[in-house]
Coordinates of C-alpha atoms in Angstrom, one line a residue:
X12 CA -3.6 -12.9 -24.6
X13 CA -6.4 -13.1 -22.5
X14 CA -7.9 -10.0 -20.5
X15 CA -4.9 -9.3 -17.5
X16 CA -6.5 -9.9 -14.4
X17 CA -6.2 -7.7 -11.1
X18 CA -6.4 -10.1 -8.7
X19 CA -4.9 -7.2 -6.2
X20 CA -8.6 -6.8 -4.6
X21 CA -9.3 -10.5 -4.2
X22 CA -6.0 -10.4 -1.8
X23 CA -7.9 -10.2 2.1
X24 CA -4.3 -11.6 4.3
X25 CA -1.6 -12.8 2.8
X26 CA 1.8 -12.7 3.5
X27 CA 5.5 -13.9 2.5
X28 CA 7.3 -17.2 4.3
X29 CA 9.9 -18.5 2.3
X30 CA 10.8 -22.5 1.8
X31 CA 13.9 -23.2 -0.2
X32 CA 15.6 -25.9 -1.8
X33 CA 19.6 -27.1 -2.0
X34 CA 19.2 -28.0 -6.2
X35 CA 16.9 -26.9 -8.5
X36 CA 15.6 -29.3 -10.7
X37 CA 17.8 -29.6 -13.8
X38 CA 14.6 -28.4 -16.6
X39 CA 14.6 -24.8 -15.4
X40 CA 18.9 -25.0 -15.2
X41 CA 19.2 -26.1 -18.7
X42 CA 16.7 -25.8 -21.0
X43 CA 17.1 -22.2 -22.6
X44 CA 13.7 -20.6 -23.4
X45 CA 12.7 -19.2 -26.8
X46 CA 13.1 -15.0 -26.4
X47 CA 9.7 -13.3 -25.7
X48 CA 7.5 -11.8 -28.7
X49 CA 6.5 -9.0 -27.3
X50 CA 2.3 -8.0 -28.5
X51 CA -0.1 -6.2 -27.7
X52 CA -1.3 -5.9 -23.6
X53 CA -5.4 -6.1 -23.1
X54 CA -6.5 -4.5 -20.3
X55 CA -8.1 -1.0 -19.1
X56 CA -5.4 1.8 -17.9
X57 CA -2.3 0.2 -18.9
X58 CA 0.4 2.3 -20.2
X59 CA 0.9 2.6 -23.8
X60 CA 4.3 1.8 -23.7
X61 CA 3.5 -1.5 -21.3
X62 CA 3.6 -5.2 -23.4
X63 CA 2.6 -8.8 -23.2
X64 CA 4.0 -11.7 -23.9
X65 CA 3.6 -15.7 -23.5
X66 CA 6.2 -17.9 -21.8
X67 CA 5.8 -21.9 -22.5
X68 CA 7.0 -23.7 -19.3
X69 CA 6.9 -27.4 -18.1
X70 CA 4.3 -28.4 -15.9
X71 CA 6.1 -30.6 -14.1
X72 CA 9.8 -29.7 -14.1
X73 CA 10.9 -33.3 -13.2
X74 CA 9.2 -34.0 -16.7
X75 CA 11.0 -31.1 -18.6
X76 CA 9.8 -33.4 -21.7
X77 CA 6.1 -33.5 -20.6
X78 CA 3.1 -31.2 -20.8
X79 CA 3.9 -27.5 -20.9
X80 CA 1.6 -24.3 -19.5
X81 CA 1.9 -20.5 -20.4
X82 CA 3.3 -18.1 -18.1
X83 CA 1.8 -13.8 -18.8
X84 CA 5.0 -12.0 -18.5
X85 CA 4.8 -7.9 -19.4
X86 CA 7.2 -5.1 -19.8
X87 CA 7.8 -1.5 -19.8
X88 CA 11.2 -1.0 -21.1
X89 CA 14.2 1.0 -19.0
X90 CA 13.5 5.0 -19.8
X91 CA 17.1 5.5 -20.7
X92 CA 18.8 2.8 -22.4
X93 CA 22.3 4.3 -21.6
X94 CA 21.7 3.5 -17.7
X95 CA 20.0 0.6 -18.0
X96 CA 21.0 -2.3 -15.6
X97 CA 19.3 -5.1 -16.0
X98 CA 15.6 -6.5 -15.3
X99 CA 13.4 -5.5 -12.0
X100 CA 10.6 -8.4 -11.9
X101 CA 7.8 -7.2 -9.7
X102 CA 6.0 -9.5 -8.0
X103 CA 2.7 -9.7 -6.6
X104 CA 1.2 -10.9 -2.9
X105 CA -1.3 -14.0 -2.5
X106 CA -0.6 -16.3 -3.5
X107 CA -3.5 -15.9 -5.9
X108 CA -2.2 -12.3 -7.1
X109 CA -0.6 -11.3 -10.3
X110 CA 1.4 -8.1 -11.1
X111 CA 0.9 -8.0 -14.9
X112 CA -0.4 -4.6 -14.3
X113 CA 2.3 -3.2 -12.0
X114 CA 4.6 -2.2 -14.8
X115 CA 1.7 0.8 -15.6
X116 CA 0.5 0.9 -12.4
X117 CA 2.9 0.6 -8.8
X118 CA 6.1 0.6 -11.2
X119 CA 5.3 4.2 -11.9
X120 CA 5.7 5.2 -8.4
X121 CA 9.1 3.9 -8.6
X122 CA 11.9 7.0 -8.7
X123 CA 13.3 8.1 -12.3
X124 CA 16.7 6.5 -11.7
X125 CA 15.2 3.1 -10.8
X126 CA 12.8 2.9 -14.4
X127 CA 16.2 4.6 -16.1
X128 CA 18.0 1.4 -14.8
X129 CA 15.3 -1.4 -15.4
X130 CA 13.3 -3.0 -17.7
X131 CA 10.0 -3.2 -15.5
X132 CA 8.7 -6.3 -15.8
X133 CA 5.4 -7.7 -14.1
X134 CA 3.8 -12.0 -14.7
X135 CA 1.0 -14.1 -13.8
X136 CA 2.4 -16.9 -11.9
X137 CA 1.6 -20.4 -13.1
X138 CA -2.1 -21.2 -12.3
X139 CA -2.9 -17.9 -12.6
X140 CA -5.3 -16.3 -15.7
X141 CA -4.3 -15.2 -18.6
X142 CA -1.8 -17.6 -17.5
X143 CA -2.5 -21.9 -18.1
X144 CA -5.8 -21.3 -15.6
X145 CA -6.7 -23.2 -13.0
X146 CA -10.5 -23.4 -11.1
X147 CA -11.8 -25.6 -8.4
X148 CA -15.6 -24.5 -9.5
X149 CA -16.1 -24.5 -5.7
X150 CA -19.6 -23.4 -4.4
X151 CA -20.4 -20.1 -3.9
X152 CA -20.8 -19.8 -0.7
X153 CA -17.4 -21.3 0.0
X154 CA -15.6 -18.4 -1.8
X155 CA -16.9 -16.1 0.9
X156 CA -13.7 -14.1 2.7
X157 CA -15.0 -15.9 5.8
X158 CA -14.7 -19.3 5.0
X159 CA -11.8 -18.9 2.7
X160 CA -10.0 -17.3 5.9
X161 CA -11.2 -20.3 8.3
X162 CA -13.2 -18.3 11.1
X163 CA -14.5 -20.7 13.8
X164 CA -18.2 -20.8 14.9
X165 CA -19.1 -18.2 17.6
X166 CA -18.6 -20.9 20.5
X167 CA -14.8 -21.7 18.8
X168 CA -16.6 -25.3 17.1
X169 CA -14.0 -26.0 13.9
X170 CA -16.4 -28.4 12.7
X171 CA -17.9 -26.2 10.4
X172 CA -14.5 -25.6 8.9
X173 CA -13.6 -28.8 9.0
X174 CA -16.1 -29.6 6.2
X175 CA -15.6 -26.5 4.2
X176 CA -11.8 -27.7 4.1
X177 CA -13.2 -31.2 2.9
X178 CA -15.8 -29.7 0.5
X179 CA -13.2 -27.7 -0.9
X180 CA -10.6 -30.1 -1.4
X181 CA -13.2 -32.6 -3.0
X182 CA -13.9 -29.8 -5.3
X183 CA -10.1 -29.1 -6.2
X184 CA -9.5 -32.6 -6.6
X185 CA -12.2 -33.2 -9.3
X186 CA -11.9 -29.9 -11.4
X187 CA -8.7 -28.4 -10.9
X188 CA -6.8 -31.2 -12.9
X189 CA -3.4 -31.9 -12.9
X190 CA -2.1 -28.4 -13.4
X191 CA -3.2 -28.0 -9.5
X192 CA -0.8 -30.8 -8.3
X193 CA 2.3 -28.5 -9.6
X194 CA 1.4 -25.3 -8.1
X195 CA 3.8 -24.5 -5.4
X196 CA 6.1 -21.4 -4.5
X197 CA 9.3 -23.6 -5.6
X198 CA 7.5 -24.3 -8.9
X199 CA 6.9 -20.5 -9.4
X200 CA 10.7 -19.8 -8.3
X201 CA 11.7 -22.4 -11.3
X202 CA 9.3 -20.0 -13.6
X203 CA 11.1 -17.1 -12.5
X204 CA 14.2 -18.3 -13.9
X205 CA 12.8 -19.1 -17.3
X206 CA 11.5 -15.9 -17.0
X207 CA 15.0 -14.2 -16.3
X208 CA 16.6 -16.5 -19.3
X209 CA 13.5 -15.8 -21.9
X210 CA 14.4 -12.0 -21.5
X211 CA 17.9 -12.6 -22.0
X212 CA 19.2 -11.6 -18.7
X213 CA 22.5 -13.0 -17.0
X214 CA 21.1 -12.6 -13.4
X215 CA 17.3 -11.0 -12.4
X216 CA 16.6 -7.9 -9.9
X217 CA 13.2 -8.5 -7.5
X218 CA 11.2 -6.4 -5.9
X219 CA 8.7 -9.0 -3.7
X220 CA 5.7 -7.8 -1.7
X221 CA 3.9 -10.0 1.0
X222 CA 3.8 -13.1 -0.4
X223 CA 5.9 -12.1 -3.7
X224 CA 8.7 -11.3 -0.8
X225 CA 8.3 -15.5 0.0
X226 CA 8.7 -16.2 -3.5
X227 CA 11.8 -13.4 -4.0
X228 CA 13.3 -15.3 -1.1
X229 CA 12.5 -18.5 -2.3
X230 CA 14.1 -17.8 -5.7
X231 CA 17.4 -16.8 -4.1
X232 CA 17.8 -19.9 -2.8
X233 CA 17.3 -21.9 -5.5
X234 CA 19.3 -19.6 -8.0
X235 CA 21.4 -17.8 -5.3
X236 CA 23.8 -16.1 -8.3
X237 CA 21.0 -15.7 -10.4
X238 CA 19.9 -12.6 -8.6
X239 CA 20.9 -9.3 -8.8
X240 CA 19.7 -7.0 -6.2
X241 CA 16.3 -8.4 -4.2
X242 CA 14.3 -6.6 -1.8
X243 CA 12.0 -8.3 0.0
X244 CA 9.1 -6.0 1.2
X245 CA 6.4 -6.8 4.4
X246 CA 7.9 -10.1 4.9
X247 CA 7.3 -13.6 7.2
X248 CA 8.1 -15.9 9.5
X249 CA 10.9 -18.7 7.1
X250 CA 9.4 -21.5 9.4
X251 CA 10.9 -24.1 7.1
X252 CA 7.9 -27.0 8.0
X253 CA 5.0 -24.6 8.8
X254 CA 4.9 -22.0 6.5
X255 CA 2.0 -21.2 5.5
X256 CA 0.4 -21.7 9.1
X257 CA 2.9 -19.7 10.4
X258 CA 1.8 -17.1 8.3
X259 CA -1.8 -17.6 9.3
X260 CA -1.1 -17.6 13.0
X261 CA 1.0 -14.5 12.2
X262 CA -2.7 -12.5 12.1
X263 CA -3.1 -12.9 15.9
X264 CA -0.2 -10.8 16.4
X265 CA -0.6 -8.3 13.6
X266 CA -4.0 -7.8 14.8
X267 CA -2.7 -6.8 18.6
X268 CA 0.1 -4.4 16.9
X269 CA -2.2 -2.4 14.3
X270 CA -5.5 -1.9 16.3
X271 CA -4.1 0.3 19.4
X272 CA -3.7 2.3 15.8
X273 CA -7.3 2.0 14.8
X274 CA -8.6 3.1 18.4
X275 CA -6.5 6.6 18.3
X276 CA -7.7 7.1 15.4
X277 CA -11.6 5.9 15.6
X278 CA -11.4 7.9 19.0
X279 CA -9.6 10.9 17.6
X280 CA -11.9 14.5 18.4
X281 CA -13.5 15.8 14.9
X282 CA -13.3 12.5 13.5
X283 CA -16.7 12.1 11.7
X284 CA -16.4 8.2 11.7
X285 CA -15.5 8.6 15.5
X286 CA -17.0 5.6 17.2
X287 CA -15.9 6.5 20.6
X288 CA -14.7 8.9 23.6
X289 CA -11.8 7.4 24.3
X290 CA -9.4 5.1 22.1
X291 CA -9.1 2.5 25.3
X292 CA -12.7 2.5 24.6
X293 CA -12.7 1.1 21.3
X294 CA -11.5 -2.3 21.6
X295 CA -14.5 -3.4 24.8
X296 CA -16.6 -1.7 22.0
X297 CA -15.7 -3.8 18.7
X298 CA -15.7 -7.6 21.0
X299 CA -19.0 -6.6 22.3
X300 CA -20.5 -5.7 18.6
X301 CA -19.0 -8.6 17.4
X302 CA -20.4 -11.0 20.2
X303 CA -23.6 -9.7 19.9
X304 CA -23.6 -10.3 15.8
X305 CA -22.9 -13.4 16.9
X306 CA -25.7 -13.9 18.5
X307 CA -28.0 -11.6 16.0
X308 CA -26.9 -11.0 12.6
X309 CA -27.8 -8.2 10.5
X310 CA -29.3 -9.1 6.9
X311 CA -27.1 -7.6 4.6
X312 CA -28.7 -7.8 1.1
X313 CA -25.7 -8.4 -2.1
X314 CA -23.0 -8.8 0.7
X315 CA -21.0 -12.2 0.7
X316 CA -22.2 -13.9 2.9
X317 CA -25.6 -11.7 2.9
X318 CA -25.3 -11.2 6.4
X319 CA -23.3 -9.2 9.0
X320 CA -22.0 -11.4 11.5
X321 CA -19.5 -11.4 14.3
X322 CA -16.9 -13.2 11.5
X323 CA -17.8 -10.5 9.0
X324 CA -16.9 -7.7 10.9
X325 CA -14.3 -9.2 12.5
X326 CA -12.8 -10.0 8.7
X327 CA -13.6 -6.6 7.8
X328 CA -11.6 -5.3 10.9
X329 CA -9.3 -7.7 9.8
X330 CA -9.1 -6.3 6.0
X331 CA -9.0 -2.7 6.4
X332 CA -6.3 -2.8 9.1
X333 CA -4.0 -3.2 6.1
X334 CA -4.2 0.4 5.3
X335 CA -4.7 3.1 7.2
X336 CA -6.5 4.9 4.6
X337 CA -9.5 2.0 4.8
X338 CA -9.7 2.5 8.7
X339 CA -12.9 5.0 7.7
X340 CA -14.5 1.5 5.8
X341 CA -14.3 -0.1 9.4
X342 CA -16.1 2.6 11.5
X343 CA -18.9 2.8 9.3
X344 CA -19.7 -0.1 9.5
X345 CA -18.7 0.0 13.2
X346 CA -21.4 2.7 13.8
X347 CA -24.3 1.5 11.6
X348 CA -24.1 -2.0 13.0
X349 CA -24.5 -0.6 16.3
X350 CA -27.7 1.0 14.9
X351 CA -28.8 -2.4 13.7
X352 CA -28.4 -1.1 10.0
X353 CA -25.9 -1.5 7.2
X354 CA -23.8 0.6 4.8
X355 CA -24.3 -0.9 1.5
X356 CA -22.8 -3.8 0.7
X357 CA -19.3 -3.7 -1.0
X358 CA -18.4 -4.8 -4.4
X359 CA -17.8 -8.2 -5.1
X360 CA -14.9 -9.6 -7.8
X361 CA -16.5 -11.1 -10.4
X362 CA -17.1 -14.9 -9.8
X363 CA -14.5 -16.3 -12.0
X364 CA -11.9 -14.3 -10.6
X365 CA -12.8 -15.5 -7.1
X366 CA -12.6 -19.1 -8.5
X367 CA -9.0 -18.8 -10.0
X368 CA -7.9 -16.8 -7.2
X369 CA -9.3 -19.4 -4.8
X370 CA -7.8 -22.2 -6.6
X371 CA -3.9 -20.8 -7.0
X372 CA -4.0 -19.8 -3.3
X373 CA -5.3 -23.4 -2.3
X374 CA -2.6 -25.5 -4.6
X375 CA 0.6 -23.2 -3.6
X376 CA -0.5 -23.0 0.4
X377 CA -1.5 -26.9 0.4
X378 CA 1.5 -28.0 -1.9
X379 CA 4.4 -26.5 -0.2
X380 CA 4.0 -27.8 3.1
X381 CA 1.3 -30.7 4.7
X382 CA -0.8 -29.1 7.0
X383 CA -2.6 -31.6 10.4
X384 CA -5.2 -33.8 9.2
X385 CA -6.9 -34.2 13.1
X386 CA -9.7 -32.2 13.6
X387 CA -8.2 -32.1 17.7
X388 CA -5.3 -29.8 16.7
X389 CA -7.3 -27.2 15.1
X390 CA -9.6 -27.4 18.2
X391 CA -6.6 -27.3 21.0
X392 CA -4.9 -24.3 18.6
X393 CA -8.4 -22.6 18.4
X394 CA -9.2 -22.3 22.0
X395 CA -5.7 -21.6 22.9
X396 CA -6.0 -18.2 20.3
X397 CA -9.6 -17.1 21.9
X398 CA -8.3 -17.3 25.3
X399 CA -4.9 -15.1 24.3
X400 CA -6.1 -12.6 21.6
X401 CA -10.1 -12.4 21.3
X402 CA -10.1 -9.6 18.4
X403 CA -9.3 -13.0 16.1
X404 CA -11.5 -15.6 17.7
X405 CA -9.4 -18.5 17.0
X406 CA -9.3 -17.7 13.4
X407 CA -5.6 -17.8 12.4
X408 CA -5.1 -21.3 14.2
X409 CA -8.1 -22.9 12.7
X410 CA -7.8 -25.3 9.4
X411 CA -7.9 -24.0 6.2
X412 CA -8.3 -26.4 3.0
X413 CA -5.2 -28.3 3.4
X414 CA -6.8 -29.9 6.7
X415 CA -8.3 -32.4 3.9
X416 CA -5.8 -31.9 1.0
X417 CA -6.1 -34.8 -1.0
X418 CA -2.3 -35.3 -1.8
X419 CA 0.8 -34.7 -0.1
X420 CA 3.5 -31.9 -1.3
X421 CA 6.1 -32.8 -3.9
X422 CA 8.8 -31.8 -2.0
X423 CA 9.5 -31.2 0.9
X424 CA 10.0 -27.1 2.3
X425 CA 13.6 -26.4 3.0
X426 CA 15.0 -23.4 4.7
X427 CA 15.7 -20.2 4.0
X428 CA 19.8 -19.8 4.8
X429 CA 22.7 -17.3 4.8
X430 CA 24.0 -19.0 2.5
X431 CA 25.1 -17.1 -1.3
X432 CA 25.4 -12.9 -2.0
X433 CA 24.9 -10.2 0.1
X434 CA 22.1 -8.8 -2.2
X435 CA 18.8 -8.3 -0.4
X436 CA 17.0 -5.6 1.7
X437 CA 14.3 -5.9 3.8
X438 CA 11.9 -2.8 4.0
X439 CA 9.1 -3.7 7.0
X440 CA 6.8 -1.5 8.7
X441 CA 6.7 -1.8 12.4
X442 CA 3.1 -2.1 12.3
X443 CA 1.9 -4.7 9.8
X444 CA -1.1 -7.0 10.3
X445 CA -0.2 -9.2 7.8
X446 CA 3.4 -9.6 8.5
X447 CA 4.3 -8.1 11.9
X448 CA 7.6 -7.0 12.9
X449 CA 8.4 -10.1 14.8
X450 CA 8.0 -12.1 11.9
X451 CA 9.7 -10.1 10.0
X452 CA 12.6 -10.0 12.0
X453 CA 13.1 -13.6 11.9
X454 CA 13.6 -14.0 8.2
X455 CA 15.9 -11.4 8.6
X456 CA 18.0 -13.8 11.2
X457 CA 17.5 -16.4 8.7
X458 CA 19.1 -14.6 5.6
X459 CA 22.3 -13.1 8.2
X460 CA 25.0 -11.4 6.4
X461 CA 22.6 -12.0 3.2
X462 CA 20.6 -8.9 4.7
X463 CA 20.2 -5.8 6.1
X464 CA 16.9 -4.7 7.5
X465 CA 15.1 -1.0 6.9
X466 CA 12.2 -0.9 9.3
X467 CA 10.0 1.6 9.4
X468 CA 8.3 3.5 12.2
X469 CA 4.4 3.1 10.2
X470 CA 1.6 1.7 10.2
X471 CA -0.2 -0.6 7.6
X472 CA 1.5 -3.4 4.9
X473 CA 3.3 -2.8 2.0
X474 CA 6.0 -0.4 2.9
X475 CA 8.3 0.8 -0.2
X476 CA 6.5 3.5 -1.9
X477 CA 3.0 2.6 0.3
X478 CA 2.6 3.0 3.9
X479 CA 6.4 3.1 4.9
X480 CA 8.5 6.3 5.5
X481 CA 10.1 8.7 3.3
X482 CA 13.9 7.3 4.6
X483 CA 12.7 3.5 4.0
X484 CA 11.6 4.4 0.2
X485 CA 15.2 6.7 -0.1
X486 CA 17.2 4.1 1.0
X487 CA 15.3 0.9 -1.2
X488 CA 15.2 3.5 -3.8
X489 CA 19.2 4.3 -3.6
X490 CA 19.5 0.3 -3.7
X491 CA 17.8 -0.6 -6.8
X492 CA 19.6 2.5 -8.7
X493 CA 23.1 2.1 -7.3
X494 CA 23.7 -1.4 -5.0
X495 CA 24.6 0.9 -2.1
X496 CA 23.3 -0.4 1.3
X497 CA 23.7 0.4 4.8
X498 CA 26.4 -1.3 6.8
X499 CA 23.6 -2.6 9.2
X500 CA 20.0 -2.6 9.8
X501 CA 18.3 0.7 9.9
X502 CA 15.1 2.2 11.7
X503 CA 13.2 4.8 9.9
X504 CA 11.4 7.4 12.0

């Protein structure tokens, strides 16, 4: 198997909508898959007791007969075989992200009773390397966190993104081959279940993050009495036509919620990254920096782009509101722009990774849901979001690469319904830029008696074992080791 890759750094903004669909396709309900030979994992830090293996899947599940890709599935087997339960498959945000490391890495945070009672198990999702790899051999430029996120021009002109979406589709549509076509979150849920069937499991426990929570979701609809117990963590807006723009336009809002945080604590007395008096202060301060970046940008030598512009430091605001532990990253750079220097630049994933990642991202966003071709909607949609929330600039209504997506989705997004078990948990944070609260919420009215809803009085995304509460991670923790739930939805001081 090829070296895992940690995609988890390449993630900027991403977050879980789910799409479903009333029948699977009869190749993932049928065919059993061979039983996993476990080898050898390759990869720095992994635990010893952590292995690999290689799943053969069709490409195209309406072809079951037709061309087949690999799937990277690993494992760290239950502690205690005497309380084992079943299978937890952890899965990753993105789309783009992996969690073959999670098993040594996040699944280690997990409680004793929770690795006594799974198997932890962690995959590449299709499109994905060491997985059947895909690359659209974009140009380098174009992989830059700004254009990839489509921030308009400083006067709100999409046109520049307009042909970065058509440069990039070109480029997809002449190296990323067919495999690109059959990238999609349905796709990966049909994977999951080959998955759950190659490791000899009756029914599948999932713990989703961010957009692994859309793909958790996803999967329960398609094999409702497949799953076990799901929880479904820093979750999206189910918008069953506009998914992925929903989640997009989510950023507006998570923004609003999550820097009132960043001000108290940039304004906070004995801060030595304080960047102001006052945390009312602090917003006036960031729009003007970035207006006048706008205007002059700062050479920023090994940076990508190699300049600090308005869009750059408003995607690094945008970045490090994710954790509050990154808010320090921010206020440097805050501070040294306003000195008309720079902090060194930061560390950039090596280029191949950024290509891959770029690639999986673009087919599963593009393929699950058609996204306006007319350049007018992204302009309307752009001045409307500069007008209501300026700390985005029109960003998270402006068109990404499916504005010029050269073929339409397979199938078309269902929704999410309350239809099948009473199995899944939601554990948000009230304070989530990627997937904020309100979002959140309205998956959880999607799923009804499906769900109940743990939200947590924090700041930042990810909440089980991350940036959530001690009560949040008890009560996930007490519902991956035992099924017991609260009666109704719970809020975690």
């Amino acid at each position: 198997m090829k070296q895992i890759t940690r995609n988890a750094a390449l993630i900027a903004a991403t977050a879980g909508v789910v799409l479903g669909l009333a029948t699977p396709l009869t190749a993932s309900a049928t065919d059993a898959p061979a039983p996993l030979k476990w080898t050898d994992c390759e990869g720095d830090g992994l635990d010893p007791r952590q292995r690999c293996a290689t799943l053969s899947v069709p490409m195209d599940y309406s072809d079951p007969d037709g061309r087949k890709i690999d799937i990277a599935v690993s494992r760290i087997p239950s502690e205690k075989p005497s309380a084992r339960r079943g299978a937890l498959l952890m899965i990753a945000g993105g789309p783009g992200g992996d969690s073959l490391g999670d098993p040594s890495g996040k699944g280690q945070k997990l409680p004793q009773e929770v690795r006594d009672a799974y198997d932890l198990i962690g995959f590449a999702p299709r499109g994905n390397s060491p997985s059947t790899a895909v690359s659209c051999e974009a140009a380098h430029d174009d992989l830059a966190l700004t254009k990839r996120l489509p921030w308009p021009a400083p006067n709100g002109s999409v046109t520049e993104s307009m042909a970065t979406a058509r440069r990039m589709s070109k480029a997809c549509a002449r190296n990323g081959g067919e495999l690109i076509r059959h990238i999609s979150t349905l796709n990966n849920a049909r994977d999951v279940d080959r998955i759950r069937a190659a490791l000899g499991e009756r029914k599948l426990s999932a713990w989703g993050v961010s957009y692994g929570s859309y793909l958790a979701a996803a999967y329960g609809e398609l094999f409702p009495h497949r799953t076990d117990r799901v929880v479904l963590d820093s979750t999206g807006d189910p918008d069953p036509v506009r998914a992925e723009r929903t989640w997009l336009r989510a950023f507006e809002v998570g923004v609003e919620d999550n820097f009132p945080e960043f001000a108290k604590w940039a304004s906070a007395p004995g801060n030595p990254y304080r960047v102001a008096g006052t945390a009312a202060e602090v917003r006036p301060l960031f729009l003007r920096l970035a207006a006048r970046l706008d205007r002059e940008p700062l050479p920023w030598p090994g940076a990508h782009p190699a300049e600090l512009n308005g869009n750059v430091l408003r995607q690094t605001m945008l970045s490090n509101l994710y954790d509050p532990d990154d808010y320090p990253v921010l206020a440097q750079l805050v501070l040294a722009a306003r000195e008309g220097t720079v902090p060194p630049a930061p560390p950039s994933p090596p280029e191949s990774a950024l290509q891959n990642y770029t690639a999986v991202a673009a087919g599963t966003i593009c393929n699950d849901a058609a996204w306006p071709r007319s350049a007018g909607v992204y302009r309307k949609g752009v001045a409307e979001s500069r007008a209501k929330y300026p700390l985005t600039a029109g960003m998270p209504r402006n068109a990404m690469v499916c504005a010029a997506w050269p073929w339409q989705p397979k199938e078309a997004p269902l929704r999410v319904t309350d239809r099948g078990p009473s199995n899944v948990m939601l554990i948000q944070n009230a304070r989530d830029v990627a997937t904020p609260l309100s979002a959140a919420r309205k998956m959880r009215a999607a799923l009804g008696g499906r769900a109940v809803m743990v939200v947590n009085d924090s700041t930042g995304h990810d909440a089980y074992l991350a940036n959530g509460t001690e009560c949040g991670n008890r009560l996930v923790s007490r519902f991956l080791s035992t099924g017991e739930r609260p009666e109704g939805d719970v809020h975690c001081k």
